[in-house]
Coordinates of N, CA and C and ligand atoms in Angstrom, one line a residue:
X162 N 86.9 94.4 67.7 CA 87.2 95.6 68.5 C 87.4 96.9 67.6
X163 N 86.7 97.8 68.2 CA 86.7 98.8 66.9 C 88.0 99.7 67.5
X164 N 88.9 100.3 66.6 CA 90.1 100.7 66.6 C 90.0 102.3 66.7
X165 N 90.0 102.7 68.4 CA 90.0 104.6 68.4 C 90.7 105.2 68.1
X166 N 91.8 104.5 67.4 CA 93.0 105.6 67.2 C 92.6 106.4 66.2
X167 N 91.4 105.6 65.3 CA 90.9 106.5 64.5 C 90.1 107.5 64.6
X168 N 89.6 107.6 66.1 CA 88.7 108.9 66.6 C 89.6 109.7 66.6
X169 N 91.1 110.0 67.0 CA 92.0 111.1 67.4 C 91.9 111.7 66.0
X170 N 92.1 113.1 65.7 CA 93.0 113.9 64.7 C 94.0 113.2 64.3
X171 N 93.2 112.6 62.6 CA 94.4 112.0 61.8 C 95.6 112.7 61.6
X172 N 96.6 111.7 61.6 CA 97.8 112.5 61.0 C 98.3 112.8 62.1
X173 N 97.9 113.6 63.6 CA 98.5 114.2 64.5 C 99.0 112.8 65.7
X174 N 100.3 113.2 66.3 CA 101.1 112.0 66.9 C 100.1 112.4 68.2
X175 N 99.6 111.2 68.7 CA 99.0 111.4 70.4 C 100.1 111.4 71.6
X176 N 100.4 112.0 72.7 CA 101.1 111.7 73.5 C 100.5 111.3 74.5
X177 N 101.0 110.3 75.2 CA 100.2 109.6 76.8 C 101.5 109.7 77.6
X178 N 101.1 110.0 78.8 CA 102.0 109.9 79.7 C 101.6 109.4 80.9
X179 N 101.8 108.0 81.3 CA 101.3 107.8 82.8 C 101.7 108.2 84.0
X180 N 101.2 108.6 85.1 CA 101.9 109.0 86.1 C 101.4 107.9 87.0
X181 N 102.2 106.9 87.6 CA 101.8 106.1 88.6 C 102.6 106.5 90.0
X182 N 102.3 106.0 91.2 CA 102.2 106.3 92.9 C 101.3 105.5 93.5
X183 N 102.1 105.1 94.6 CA 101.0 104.7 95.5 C 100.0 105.7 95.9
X184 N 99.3 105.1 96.6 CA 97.7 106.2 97.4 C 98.7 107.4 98.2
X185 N 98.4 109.0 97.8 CA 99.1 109.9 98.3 C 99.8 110.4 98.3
X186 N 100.6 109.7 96.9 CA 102.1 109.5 96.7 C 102.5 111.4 96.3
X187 N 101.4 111.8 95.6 CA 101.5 113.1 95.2 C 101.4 113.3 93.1
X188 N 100.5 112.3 93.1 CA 100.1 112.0 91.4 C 99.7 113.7 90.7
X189 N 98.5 113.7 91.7 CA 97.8 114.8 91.1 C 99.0 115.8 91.4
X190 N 99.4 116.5 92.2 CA 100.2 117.4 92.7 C 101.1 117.8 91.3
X191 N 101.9 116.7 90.8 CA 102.6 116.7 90.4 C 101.9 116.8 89.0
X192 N 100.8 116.1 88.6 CA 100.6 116.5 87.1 C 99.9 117.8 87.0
X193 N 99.5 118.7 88.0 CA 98.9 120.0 88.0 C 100.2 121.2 88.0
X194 N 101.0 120.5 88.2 CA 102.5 121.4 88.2 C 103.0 121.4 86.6
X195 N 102.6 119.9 86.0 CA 103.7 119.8 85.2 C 102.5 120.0 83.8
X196 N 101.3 120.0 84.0 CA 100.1 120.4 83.3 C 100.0 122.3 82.9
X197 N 100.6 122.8 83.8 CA 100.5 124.4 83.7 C 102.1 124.4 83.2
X198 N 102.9 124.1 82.3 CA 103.9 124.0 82.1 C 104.2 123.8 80.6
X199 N 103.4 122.3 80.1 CA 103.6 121.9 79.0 C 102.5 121.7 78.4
X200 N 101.2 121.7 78.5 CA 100.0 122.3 77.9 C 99.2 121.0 77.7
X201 N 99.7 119.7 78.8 CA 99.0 118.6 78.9 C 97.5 118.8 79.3
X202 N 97.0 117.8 78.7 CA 95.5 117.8 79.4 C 95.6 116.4 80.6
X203 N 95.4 116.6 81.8 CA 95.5 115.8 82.7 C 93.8 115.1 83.5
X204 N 94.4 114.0 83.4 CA 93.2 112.9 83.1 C 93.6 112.1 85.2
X205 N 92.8 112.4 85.7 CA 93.3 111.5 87.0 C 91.7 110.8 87.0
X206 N 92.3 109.3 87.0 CA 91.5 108.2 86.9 C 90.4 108.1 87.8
X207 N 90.7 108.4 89.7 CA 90.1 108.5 90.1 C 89.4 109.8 90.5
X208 N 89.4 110.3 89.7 CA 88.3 112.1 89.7 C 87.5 111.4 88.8
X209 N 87.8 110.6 87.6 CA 86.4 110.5 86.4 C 85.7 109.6 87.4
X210 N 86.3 108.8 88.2 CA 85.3 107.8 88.4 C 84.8 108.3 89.7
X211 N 84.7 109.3 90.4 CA 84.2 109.9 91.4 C 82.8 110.7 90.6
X212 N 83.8 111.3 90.0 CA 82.4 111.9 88.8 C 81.5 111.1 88.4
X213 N 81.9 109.7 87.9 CA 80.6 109.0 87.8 C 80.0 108.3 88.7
X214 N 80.5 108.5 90.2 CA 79.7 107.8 91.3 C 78.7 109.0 91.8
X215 N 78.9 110.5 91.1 CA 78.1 111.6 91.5 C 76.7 111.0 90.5
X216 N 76.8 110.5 89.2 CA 75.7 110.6 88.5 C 74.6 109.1 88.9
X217 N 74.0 109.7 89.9 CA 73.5 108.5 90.6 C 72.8 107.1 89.9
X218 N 73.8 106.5 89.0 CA 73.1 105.3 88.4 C 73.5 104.0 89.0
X219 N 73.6 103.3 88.8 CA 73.5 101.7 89.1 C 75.0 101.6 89.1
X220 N 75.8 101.5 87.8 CA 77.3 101.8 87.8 C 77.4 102.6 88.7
X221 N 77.4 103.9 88.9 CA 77.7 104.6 89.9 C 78.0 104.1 91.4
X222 N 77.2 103.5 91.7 CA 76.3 103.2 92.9 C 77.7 101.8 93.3
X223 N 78.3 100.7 91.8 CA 78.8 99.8 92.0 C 80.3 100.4 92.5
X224 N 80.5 101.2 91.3 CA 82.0 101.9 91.6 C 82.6 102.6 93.2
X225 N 81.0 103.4 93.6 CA 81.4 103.8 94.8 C 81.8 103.3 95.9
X226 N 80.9 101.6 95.8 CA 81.2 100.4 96.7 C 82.7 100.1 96.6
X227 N 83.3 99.6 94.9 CA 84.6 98.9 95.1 C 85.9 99.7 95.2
X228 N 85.6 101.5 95.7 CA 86.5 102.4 95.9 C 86.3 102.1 97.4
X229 N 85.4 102.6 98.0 CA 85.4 102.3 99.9 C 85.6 101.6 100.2
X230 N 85.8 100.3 99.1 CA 86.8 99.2 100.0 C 88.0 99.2 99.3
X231 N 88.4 100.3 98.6 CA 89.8 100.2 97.8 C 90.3 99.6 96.9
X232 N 89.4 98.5 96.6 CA 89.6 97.7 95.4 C 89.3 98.4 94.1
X233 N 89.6 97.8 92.5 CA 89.6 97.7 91.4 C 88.5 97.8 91.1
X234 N 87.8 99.1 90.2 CA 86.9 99.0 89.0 C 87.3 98.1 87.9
X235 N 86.1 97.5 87.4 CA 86.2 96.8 86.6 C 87.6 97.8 84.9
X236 N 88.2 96.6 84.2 CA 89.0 97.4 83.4 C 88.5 98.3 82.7
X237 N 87.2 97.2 81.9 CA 86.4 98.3 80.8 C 85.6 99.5 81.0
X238 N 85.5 99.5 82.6 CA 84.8 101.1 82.4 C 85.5 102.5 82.8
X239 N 87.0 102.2 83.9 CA 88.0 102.8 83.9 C 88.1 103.3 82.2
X240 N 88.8 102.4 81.1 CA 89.7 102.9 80.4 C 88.1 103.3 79.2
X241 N 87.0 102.9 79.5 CA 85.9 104.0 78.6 C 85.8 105.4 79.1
X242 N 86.1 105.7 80.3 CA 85.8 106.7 81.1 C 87.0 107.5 80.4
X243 N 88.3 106.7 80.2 CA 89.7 107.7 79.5 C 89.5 107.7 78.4
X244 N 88.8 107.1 77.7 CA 88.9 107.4 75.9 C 87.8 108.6 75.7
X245 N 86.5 108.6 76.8 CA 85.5 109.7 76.2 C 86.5 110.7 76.5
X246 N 87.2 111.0 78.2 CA 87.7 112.0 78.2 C 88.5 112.5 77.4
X247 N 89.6 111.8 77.1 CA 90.4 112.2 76.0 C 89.7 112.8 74.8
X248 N 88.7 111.9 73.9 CA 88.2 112.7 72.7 C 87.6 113.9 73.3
X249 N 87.1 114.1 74.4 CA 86.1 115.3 74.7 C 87.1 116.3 74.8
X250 N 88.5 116.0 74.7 CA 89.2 117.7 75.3 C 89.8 118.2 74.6
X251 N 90.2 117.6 72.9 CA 90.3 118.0 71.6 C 91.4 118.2 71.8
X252 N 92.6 117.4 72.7 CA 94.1 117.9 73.1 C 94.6 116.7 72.5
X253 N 96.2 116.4 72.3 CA 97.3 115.2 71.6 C 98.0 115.6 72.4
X254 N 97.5 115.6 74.0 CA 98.9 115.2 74.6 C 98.4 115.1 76.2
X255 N 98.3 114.0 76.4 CA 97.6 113.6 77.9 C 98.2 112.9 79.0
X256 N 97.9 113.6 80.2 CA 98.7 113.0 81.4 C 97.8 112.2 82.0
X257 N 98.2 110.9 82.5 CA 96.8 109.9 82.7 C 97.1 109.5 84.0
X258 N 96.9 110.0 85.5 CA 97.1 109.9 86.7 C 96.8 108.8 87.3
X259 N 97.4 107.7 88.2 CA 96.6 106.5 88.3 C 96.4 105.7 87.7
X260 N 96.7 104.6 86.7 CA 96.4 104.6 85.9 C 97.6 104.0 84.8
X261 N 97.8 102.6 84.9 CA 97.4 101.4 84.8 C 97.4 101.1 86.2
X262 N 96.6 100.2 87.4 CA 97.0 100.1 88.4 C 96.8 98.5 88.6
X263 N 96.6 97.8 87.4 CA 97.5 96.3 87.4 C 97.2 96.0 85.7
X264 N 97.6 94.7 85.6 CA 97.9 94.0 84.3 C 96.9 94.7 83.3
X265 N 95.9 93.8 84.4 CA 94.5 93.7 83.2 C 94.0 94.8 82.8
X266 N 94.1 96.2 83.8 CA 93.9 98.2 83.3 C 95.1 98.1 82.2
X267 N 96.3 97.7 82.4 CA 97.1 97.5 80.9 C 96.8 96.9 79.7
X268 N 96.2 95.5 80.0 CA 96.0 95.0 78.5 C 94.7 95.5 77.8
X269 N 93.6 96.4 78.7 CA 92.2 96.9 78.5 C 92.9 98.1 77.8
X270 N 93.9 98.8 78.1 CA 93.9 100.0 77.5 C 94.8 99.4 75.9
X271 N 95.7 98.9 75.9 CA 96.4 98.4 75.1 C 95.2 97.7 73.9
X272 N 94.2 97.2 74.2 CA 93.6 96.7 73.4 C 92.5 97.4 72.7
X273 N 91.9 98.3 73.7 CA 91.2 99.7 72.9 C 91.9 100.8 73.0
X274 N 92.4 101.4 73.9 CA 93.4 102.9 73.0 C 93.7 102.7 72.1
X275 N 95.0 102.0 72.6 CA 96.3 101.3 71.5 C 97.4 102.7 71.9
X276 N 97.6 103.7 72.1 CA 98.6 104.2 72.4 C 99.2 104.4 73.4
X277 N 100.5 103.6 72.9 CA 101.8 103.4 73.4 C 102.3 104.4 74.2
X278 N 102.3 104.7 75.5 CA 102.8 105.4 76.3 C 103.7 106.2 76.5
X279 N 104.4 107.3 75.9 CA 105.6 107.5 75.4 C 106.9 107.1 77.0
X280 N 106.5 107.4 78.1 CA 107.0 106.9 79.4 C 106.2 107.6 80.5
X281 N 106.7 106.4 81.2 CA 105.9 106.1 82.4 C 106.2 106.7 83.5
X282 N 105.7 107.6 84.7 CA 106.4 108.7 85.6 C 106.0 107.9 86.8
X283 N 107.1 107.4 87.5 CA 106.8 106.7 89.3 C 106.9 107.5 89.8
X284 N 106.1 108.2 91.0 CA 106.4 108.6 91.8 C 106.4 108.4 93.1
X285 N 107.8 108.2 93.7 CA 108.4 107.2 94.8 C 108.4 107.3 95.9
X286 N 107.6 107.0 96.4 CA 107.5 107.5 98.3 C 106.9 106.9 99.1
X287 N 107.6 107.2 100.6 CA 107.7 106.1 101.4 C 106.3 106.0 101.8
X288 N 106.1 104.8 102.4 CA 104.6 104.3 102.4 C 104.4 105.3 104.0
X289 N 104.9 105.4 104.8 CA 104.8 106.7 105.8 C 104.4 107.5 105.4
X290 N 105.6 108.4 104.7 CA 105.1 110.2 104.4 C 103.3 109.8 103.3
X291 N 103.3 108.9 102.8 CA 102.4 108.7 101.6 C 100.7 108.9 102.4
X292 N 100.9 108.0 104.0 CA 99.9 107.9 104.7 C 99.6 109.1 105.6
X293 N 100.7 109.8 105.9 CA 100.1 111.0 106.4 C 99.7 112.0 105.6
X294 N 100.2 112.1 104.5 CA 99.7 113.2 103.3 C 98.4 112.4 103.1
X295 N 98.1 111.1 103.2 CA 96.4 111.0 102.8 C 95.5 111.3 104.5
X296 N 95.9 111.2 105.3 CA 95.1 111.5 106.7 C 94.7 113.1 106.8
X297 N 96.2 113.8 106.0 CA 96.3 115.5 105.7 C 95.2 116.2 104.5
X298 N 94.8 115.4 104.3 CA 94.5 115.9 102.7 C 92.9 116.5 103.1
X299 N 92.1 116.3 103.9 CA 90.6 117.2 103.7 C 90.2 116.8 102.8
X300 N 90.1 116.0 101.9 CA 89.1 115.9 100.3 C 87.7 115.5 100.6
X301 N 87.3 115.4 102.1 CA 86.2 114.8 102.0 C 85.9 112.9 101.5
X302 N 87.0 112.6 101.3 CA 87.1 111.1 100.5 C 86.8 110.1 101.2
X303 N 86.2 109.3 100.8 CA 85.2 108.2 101.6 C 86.4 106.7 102.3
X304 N 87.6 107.2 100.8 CA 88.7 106.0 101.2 C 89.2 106.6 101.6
X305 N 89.3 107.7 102.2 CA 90.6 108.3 103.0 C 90.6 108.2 104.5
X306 N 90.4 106.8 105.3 CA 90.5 106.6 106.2 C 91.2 105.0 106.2
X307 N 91.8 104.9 107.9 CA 93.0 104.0 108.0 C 92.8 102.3 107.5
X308 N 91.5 102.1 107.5 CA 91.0 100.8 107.2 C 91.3 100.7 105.6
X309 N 90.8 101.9 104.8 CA 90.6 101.6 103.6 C 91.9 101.9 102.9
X310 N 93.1 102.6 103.7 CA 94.0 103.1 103.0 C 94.7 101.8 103.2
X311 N 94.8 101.2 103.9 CA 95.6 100.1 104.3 C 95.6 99.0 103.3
X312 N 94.2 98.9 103.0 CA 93.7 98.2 101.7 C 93.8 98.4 100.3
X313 N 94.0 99.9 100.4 CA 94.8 100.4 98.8 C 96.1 100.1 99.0
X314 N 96.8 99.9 99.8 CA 98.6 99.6 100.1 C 98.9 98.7 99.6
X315 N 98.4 97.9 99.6 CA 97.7 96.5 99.8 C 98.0 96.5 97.8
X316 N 96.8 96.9 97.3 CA 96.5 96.8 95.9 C 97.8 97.2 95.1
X317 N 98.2 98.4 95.8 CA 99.4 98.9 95.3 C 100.4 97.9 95.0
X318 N 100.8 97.4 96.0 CA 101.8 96.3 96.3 C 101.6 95.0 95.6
X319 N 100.7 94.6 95.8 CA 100.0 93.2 94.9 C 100.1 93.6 93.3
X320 N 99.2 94.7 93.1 CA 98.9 94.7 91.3 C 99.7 95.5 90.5
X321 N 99.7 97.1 91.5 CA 100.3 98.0 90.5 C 101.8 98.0 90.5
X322 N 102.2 97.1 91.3 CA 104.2 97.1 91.2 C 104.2 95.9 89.7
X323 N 103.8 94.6 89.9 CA 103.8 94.7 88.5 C 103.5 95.2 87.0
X324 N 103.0 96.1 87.0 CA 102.8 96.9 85.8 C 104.5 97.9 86.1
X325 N 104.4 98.3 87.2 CA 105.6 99.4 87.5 C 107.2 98.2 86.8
X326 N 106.8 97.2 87.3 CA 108.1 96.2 86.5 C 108.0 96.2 85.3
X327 N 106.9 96.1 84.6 CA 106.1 96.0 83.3 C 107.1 97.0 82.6
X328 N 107.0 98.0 82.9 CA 107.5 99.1 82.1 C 109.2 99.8 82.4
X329 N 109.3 99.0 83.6 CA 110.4 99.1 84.1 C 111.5 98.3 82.8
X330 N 110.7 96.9 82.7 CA 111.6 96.1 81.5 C 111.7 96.9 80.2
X331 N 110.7 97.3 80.2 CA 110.6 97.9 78.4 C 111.5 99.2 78.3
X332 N 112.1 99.5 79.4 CA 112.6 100.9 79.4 C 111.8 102.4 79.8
X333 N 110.3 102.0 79.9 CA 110.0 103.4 80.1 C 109.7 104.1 81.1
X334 N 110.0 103.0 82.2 CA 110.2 104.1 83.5 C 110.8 105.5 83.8
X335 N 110.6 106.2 84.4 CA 111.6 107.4 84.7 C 110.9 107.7 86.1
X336 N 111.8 107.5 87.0 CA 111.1 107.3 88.7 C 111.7 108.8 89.7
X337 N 111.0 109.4 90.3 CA 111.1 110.4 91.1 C 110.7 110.0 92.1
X338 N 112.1 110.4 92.8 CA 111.7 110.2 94.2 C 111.3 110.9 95.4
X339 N 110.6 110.8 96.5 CA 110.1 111.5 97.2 C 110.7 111.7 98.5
X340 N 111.5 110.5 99.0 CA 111.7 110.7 99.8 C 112.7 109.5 100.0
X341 N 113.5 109.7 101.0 CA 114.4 108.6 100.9 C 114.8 107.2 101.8
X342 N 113.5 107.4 102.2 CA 113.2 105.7 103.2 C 112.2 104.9 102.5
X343 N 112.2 104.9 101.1 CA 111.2 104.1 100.9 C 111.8 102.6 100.6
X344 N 111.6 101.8 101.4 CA 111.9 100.4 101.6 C 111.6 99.4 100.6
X345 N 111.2 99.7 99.6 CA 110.8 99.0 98.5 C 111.9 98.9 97.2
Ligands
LIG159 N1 105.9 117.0 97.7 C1 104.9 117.1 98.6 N2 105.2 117.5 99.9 C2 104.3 117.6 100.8 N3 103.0 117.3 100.6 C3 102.6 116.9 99.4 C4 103.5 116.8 98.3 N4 102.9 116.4 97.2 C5 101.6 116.3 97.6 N5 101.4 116.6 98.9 C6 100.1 116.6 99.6 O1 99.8 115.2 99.9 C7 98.4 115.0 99.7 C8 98.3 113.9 98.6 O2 98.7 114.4 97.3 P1 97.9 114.0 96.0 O3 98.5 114.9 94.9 O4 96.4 114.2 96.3 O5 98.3 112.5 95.8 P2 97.7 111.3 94.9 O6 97.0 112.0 93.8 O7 98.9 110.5 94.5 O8 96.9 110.5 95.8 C9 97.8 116.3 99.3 O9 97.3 116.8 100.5 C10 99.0 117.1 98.8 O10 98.8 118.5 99.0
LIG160 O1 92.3 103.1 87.3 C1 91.8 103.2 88.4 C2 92.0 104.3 89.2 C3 91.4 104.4 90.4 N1 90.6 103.4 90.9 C4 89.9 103.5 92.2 O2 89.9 104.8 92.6 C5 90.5 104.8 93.9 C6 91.2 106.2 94.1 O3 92.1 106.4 93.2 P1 93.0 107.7 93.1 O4 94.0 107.6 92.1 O5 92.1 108.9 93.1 O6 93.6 107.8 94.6 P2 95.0 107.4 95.3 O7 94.7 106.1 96.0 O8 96.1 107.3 94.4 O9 95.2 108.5 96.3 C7 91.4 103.6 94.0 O10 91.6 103.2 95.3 C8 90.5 102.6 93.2 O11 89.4 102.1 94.1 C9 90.4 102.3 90.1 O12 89.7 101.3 90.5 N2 91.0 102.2 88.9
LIG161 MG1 95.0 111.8 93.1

């Protein structure tokens, strides 16, 4: 496995910051607030890979399938999609939206990044307000209807709470909350 840390600007410390949320939770929202603030470059997982379901190839064509049903891109092409980005924006300090959204997006990034996350941002909201802010949203989004969102709830719950415990043990959570019926 070839080791990217050596692509970054030697010498200079990288920073990662994950922001995880369920579907709607308000990921982006919040790293475009906190991005015009502290001079992060903000990376949301599912914009690269929308971007590459625009570049009409084969990949393309697969990813667009296993988003309209809500499920998981394969690990390795998610966390290739974050390493070109990252080298391409000549920044040491990145907000990574979405992202780990189970084990295996963790041990894929852990095993080619390699940088250690400095902490991990939850952002906590009730699975209600979460589903109306995605019915609200206009994006045009192919998962943004009741069948498919039901099915990201779904993913959330099953894959991305344990990574959310994952980092909860190790200390690097730091959780914001949205709202205060969330039943979880
Ligand atoms: N704190 C908030 N209060 C009300 N609406 C919000 C809030 N944060 C985000 N929204 C709206 O909810 C929708 C989903 O937010 P978004 O940032 O796209 O979520 P995510 O990236 O987690 O899916 C958007 O229409 C956004 O404008
Ligand atoms: O690391 C990632 C991030 C996103 N996705 C896919 O992209 C979709 C949309 O993700 P995004 O974060 O844009 O939307 P959210 O569901 O949080 O509103 C997800 O449902 C997944 O199908 C993925 O497979 N891996
Ligand atoms: Mg988003």
């Amino acid at each position: 496995q070839k080791d990217w840390s050596g692509s970054f600007p030697s010498g200079k410390k990288i920073t990662v910051v994950f922001v995880i949320g369920g579907p709607g939770s308000g990921k982006g929202t919040q790293c475009a607030k906190i991005v015009s603030h502290f001079g992060f470059t903000h990376l949301s997982a599912g914009d690269l890979l929308r971007e590459e379901v625009k570049s009409d190839t084969e990949q393309g064509t697969m990813i667009k399938n296993l988003m309209h049903e809500g499920k998981l891109v394969p690990s390795e092409i998610i966390v290739r999609l974050l390493l070109k980005a990252m080298l391409a924006s000549g920044n040491d300090k990145f907000l990574i939206d979405g992202f780990p959204r189970n084990e295996e997006n963790r041990e894929a990034y852990e095993k080619i990044i390699k940088i250690e996350p400095e902490f991990v941002l939850l952002i906590d909201c009730s699975r209600e307000e979460m589903e109306r802010r995605i019915l609200h949203r206009n994006q045009g989004r192919d998962d943004d209807n009741m069948e498919t969102i039901r099915r990201r709830f779904e993913v959330f719950q099953q894959s991305t709470l344990p990574v959310i415990q994952h980092y909860e043990k190790m200390g690097k959570l730091r959780r914001v909350v949205h709202s205060e019926d969330y039943d979880n």
